[in-house]
Coordinates of C-alpha atoms in Angstrom, one line a residue:
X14 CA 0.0 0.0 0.0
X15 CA 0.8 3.9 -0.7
X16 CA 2.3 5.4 2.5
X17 CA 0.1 7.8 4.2
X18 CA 1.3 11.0 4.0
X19 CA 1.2 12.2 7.5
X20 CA 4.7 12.6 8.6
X21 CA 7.5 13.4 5.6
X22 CA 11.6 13.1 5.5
X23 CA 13.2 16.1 4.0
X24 CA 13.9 13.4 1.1
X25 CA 10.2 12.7 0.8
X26 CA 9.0 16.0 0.8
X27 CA 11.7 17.1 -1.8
X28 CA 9.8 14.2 -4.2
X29 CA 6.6 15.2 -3.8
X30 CA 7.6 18.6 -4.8
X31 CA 9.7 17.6 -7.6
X32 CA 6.6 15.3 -8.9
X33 CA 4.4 17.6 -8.6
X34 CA 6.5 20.8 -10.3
X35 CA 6.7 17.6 -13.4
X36 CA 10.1 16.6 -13.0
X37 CA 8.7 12.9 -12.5
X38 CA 7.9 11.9 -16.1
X39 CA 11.2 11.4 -18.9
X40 CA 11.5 13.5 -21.4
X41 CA 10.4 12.9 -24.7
X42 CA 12.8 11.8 -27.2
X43 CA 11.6 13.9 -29.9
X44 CA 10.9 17.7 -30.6
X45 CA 7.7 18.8 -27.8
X46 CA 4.2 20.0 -29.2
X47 CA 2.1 23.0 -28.5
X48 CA -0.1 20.4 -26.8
X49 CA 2.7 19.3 -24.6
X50 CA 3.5 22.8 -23.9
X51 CA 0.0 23.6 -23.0
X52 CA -0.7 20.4 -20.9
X53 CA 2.4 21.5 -18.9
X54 CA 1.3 24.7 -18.3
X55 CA -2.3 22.9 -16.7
X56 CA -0.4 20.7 -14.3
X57 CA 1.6 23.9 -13.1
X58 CA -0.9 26.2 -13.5
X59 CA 0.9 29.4 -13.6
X60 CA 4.5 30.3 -15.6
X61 CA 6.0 33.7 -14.6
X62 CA 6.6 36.1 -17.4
X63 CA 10.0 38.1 -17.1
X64 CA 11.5 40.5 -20.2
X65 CA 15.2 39.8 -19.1
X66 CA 16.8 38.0 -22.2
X67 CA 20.4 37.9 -21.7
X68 CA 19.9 33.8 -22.0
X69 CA 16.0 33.3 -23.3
X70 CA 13.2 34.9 -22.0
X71 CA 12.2 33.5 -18.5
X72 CA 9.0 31.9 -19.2
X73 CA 10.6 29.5 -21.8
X74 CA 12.9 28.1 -19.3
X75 CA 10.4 26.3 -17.3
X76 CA 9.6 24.5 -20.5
X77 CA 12.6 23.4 -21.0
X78 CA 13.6 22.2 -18.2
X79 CA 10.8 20.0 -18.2
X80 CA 10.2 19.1 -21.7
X81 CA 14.0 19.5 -23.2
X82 CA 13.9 20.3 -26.6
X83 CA 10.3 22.2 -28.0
X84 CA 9.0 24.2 -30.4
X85 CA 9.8 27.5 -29.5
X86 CA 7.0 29.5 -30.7
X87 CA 4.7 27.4 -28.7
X88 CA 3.4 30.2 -26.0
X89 CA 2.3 32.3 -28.8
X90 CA 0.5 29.5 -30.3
X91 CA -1.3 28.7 -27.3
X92 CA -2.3 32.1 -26.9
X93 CA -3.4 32.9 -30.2
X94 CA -5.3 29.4 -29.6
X95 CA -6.8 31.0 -26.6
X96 CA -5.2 27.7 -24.5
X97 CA -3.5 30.0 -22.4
X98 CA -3.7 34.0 -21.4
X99 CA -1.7 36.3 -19.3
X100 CA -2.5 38.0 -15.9
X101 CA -1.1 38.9 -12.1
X102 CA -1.3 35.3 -11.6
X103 CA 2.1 35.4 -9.5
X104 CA 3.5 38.3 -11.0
X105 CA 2.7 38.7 -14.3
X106 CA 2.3 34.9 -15.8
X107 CA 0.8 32.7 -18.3
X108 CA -2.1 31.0 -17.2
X109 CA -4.1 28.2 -18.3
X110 CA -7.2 29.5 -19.9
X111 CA -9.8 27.8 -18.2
X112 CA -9.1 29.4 -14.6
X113 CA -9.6 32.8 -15.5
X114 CA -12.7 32.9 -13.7
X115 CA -10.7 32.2 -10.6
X116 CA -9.3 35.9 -10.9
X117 CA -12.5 37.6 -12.1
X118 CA -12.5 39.0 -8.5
X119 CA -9.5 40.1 -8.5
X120 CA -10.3 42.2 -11.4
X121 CA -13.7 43.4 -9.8
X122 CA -11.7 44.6 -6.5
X123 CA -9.6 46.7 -8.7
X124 CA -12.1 48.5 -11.1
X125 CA -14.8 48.8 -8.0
X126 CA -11.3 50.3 -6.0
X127 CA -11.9 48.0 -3.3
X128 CA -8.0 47.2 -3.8
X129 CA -5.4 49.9 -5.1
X130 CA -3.0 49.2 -7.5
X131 CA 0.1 51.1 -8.6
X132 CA -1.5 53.8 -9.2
X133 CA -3.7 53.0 -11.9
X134 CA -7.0 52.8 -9.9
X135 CA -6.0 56.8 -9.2
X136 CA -4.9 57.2 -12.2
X137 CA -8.2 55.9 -13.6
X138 CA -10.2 58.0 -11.3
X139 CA -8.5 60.8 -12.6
X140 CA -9.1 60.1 -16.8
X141 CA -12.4 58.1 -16.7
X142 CA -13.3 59.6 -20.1
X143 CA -9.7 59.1 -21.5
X144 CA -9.5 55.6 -20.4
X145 CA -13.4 54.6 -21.8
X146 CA -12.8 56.1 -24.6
X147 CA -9.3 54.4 -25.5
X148 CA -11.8 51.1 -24.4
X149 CA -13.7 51.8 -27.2
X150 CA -11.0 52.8 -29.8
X151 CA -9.7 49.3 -28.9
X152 CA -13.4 47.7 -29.3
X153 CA -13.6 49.0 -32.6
X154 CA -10.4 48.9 -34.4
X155 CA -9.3 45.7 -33.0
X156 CA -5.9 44.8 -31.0
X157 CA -2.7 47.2 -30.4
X158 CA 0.1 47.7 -28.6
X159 CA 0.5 50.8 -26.2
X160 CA 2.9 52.1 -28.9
X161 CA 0.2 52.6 -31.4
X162 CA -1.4 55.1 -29.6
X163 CA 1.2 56.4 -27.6
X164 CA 1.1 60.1 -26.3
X165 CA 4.5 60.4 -25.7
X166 CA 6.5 63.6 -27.0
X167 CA 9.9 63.1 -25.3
X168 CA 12.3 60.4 -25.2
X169 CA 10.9 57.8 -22.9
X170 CA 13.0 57.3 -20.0
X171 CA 13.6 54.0 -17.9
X172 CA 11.7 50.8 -18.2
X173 CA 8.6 51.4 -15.8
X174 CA 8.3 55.4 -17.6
X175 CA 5.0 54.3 -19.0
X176 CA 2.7 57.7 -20.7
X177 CA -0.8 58.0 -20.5
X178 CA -1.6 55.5 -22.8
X179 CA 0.1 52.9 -21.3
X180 CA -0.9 53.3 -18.5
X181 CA -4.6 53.1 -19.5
X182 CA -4.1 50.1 -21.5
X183 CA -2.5 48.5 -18.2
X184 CA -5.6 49.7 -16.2
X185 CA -8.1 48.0 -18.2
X186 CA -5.8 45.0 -18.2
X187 CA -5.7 44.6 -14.4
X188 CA -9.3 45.0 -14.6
X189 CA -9.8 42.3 -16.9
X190 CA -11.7 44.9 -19.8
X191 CA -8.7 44.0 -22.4
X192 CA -6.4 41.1 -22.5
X193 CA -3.1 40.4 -24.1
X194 CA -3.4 38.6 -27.6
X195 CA 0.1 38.1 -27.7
X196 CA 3.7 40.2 -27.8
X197 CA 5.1 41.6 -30.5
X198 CA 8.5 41.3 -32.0
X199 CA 9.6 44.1 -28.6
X200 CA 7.9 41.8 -26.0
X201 CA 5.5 44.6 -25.8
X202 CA 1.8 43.6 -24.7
X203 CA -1.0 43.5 -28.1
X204 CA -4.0 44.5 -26.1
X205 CA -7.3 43.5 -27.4
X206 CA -11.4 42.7 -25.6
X207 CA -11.5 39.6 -24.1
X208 CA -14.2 38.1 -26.8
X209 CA -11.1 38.2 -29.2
X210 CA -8.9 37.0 -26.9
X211 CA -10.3 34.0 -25.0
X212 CA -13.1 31.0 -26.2
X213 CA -16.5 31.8 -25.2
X214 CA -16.7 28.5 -23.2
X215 CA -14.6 30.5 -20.8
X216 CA -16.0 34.1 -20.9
X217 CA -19.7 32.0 -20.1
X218 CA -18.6 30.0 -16.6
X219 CA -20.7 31.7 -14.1
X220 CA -18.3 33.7 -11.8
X221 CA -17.4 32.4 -8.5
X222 CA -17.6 34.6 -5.5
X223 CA -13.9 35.7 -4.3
X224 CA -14.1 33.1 -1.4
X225 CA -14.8 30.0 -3.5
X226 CA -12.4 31.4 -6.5
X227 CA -9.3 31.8 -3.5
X228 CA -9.9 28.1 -2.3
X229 CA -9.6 26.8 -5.8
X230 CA -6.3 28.9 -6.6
X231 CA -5.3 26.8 -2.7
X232 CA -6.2 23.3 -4.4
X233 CA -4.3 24.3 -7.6
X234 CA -1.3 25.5 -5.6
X235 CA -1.1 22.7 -3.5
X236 CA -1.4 20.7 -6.6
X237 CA 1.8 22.5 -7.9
X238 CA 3.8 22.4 -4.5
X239 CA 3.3 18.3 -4.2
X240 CA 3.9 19.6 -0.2
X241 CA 3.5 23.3 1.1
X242 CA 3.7 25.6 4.4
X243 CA 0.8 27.7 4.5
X244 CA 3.0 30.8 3.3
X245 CA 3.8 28.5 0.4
X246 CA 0.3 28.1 -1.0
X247 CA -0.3 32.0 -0.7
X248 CA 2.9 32.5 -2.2
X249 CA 2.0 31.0 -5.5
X250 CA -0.8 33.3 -7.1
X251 CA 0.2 35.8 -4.5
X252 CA -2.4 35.6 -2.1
X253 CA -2.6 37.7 1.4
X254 CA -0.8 34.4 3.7
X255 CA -3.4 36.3 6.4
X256 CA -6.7 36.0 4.3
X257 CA -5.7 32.3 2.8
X258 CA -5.6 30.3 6.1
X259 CA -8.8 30.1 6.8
X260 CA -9.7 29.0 4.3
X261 CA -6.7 26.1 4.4
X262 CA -8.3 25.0 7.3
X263 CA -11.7 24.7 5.4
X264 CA -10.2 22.6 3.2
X265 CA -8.2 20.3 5.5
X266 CA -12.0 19.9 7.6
X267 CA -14.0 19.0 3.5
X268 CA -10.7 16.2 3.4
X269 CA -9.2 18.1 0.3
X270 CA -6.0 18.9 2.1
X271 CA -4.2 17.0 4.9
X272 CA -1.9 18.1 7.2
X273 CA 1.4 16.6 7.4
X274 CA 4.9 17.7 9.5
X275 CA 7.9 17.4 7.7
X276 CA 11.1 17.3 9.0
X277 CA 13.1 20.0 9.8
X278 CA 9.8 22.2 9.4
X279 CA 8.8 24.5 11.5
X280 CA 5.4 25.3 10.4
X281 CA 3.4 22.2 9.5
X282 CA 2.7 21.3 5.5
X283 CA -0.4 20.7 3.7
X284 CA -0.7 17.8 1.1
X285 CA -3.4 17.8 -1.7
X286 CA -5.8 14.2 -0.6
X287 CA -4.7 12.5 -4.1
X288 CA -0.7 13.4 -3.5
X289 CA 1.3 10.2 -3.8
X290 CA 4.9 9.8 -2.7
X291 CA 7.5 8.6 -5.7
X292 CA 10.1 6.5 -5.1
X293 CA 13.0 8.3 -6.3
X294 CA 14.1 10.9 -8.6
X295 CA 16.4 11.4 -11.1
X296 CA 16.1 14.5 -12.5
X297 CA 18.0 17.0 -14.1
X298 CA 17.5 20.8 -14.6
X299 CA 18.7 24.3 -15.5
X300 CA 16.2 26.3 -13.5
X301 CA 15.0 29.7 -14.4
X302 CA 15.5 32.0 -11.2
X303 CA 11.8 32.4 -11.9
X304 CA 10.4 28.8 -12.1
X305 CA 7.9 27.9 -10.0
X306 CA 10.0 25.5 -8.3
X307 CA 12.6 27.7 -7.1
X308 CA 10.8 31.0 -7.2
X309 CA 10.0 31.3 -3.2
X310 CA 12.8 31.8 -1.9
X311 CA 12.3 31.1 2.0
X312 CA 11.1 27.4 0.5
X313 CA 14.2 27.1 -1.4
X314 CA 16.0 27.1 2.1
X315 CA 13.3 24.8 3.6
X316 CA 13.0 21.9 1.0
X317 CA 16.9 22.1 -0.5
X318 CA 19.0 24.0 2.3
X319 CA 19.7 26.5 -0.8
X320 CA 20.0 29.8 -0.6
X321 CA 19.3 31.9 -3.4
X322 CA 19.1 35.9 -4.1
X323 CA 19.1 37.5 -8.0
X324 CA 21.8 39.7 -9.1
X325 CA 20.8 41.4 -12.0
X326 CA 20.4 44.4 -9.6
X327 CA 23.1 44.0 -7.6
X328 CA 26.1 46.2 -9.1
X329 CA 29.0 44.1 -10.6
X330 CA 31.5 44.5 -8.2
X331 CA 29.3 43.2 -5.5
X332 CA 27.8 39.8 -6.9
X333 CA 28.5 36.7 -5.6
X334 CA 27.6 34.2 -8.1
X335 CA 26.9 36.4 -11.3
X336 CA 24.1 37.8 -13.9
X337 CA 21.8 36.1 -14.6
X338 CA 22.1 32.5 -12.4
X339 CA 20.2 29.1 -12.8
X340 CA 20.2 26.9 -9.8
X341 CA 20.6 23.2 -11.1
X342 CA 18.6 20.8 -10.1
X343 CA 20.5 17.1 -10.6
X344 CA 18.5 13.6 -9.3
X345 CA 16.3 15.5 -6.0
X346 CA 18.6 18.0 -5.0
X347 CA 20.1 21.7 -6.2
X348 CA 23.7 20.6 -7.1
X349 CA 24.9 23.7 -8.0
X350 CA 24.5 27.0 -10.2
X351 CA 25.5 28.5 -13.4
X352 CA 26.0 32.2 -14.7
X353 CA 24.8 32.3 -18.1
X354 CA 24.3 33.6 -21.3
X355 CA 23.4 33.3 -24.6
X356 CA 26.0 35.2 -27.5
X357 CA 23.3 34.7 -30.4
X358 CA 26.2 36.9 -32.6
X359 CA 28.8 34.5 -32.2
X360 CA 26.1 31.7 -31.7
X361 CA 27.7 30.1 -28.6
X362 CA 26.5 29.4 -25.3
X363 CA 28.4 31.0 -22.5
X364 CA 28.8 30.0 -18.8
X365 CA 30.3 32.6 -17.7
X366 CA 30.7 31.1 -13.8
X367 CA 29.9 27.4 -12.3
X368 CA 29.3 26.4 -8.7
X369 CA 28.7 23.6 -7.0
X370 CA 27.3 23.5 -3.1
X371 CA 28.9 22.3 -0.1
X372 CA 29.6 18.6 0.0
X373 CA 28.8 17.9 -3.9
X374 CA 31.3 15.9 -5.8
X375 CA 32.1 18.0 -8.9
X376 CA 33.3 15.0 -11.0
X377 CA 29.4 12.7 -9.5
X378 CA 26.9 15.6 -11.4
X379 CA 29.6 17.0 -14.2
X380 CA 28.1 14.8 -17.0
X381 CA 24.9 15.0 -16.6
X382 CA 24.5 18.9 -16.1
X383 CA 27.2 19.2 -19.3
X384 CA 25.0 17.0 -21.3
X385 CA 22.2 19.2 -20.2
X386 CA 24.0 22.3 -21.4
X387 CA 24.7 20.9 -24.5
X388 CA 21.2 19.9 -24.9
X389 CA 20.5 23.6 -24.3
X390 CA 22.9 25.2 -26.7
X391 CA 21.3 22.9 -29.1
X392 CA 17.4 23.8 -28.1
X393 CA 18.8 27.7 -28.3
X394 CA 20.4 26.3 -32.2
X395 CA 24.0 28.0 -30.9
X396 CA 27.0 26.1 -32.1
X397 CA 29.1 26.1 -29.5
X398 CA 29.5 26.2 -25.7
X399 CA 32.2 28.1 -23.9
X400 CA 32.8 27.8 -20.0
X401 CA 34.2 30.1 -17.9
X402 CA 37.0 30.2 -15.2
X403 CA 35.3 31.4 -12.8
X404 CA 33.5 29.1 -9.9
X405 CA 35.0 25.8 -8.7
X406 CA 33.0 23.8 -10.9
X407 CA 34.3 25.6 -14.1
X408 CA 37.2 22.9 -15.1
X409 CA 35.0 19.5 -14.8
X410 CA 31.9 21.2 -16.6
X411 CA 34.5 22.6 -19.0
X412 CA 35.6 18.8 -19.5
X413 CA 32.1 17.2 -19.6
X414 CA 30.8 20.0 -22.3
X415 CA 33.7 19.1 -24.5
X416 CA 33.6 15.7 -24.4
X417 CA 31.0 15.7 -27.0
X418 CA 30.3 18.2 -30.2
X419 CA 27.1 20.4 -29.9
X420 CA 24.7 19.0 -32.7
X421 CA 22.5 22.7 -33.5
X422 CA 19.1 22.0 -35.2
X423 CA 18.8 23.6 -39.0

């Protein structure tokens, strides 16, 4: 018989999570599908979006390091399909289409100003006929990007320097009026109504009231975490920790979560009531530093004693590890980290810095992550890989990448 999940090794735990994040199935051998891309995105329910592109853009990393090698333009395909759609479902995130009634209340709390957000609630109070009119324009004529009907006159300025238009087009997408169709060729948001954007089997389920949508986002995210603290589950489609726990312990008392202790925890865990335990895992992973897995950072250092902070805002002189990092995930445990990025002129893939943790045998995991490298550097169609000096894991991952020519796809 399955072992009943009531009291979990640090081993276990690490499993369930890994199961349950889909690092339990093997790979297939040939090129992924849209459909394999979009029945991942259901099992993890939420993909974080992130414009940084020094490598590949964020959310495609999660895809990979599940699926391996996939068709690239898949996201756009499943969007255009209306499979998937963005939203604030961690930050901002692709979804799978069929729980965007989940965050219909989320969109009501900000366009009823029950909730405040970044200032475009005020700014909306402020331009009601400016924003309802652009509503309109966009009604009429179809999608466009914030671009197209820019206000701007001067040279825009950083990255969050967004001009009225913009940020009216953002408004009504917090609020659920407009939706993303896509991204264009800048990353930048195509706005357009929701009738264009998702099917109307979707748009017609009856909306839920804000308690019952919140304790389904709970099953999905204990669903995703295989095992989770109550911070955990909040954590993943940034709930209020505060607001979410009583309704966790609804949930436990209707039997679709159990609580379990897990060693080494201080706070106990929740299970979903159809979690099963694997046997092992073998896994192995470049992680984004946005993947699901790895992205709450307090669990990181409760399920793999890993400690983890981004750099791209820390100023050169003062980072530890580098860039733009991946943690590396090899059989159930983080292994290691690597600094890199992609040099799509010279069409090689750099690591620019690799680390193993405490205790791990560089010469045990070098294989496996080089092969994994390579397998990226041929996913990304780059010809070569070059590694680094920096890190004391740079010489054996040197060795295992050049034991074997990259083969890029044509």
């Amino acid at each position: 018989m399955p072992k009943r999940l009531d009291e979990l090794s640090i081993v276990e735990a690490r499993r369930l999570a890994l199961a349950a994040q889909g690092f339990g199935a093997p790979r297939a051998r040939a090129t992924s599908s849209t459909v394999d891309v979009v029945a991942l995105m259901k099992k993890l329910g939420v993909v974080q979006i992130d414009s940084v592109n020094v490598l590949v853009r964020s959310q495609e990393l999660p895809l990979f390091a599940r699926l391996g090698n996939h068709d690239r333009s898949a996201i756009p395909k499943a969007t255009s399909q209306g499979k998937i759609f963005e939203y604030w479902g961690h930050e901002a995130a692709h979804l799978p289409a069929e729980i965007q009634p989940l965050f219909r209340w989320k969109m009501d709390a900000a366009r009823s100003g029950k909730v405040k957000h970044w200032g475009l609630t005020s700014f909306y109070e402020g331009n009601k006929s400016y924003v309802n009119r652009l509503l309109r324009h966009v009604e009429k004529n179809g999608p466009l990007t914030a671009r197209a009907v820019s206000t701007r006159t001067e040279k825009k300025g950083t990255w969050w320097d967004w001009d009225e238009a913009k940020t009216a087009l953002e408004y009504l997408f917090l609020t659920g009026q407009v939706m993303s169709s896509g991204r264009g060729s800048d990353f930048a948001r195509v706005y357009d109504v929701p009738e264009r954007v998702l099917p109307a089997k979707v748009l017609n389920v009856p909306t839920p009231d804000e308690r019952d949508a919140r304790k389904q986002l709970l099953i999905r995210a204990a669903k995703g975490h295989g095992v989770a603290t109550a911070d955990d589950l909040a954590d993943y489609y940034r709930q209020r920790p505060a607001s979410v726990k009583p309704l966790i312990a609804e949930l436990v008392e209707e039997g679709v979560l159990r609580e379990v202790s897990v060693n080494g925890w201080k706070q106990p865990a929740f299970v979903h009531r159809d979690s099963k335990l694997p046997t092992r895992m073998n896994a192995v992973a470049l992680l984004s530093p946005f993947d699901s897995l790895v992205w709450y950072r307090p669990r990181n250092e409760r399920l793999f004693n890993f400690h983890y902070r981004i750099e791209i805002y820390t100023p050169k002189p003062k980072r530890k590890f580098g860039y733009y990092v991946l943690p590396v995930l090899c059989g159930d445990t983080l292994v290691g980290r690597l600094d890199m990025k992609a040099d799509r002129a010279a069409g090689t893939l750099r690591v620019e810095a690799a680390y193993v943790e405490p205790g791990v045998a560089a010469n045990k995991v070098a294989d496996r992550i080089g092969a994994e490298v390579r397998s990226m550097a041929e996913w990304l169609s780059l010809e070569h890989v070059v590694v680094g000096r920096r890190g004391g894991f740079s010489a054996a991952l040197a060795g295992a990448v050049e034991s074997r020519r990259v083969r890029t796809r044509r």
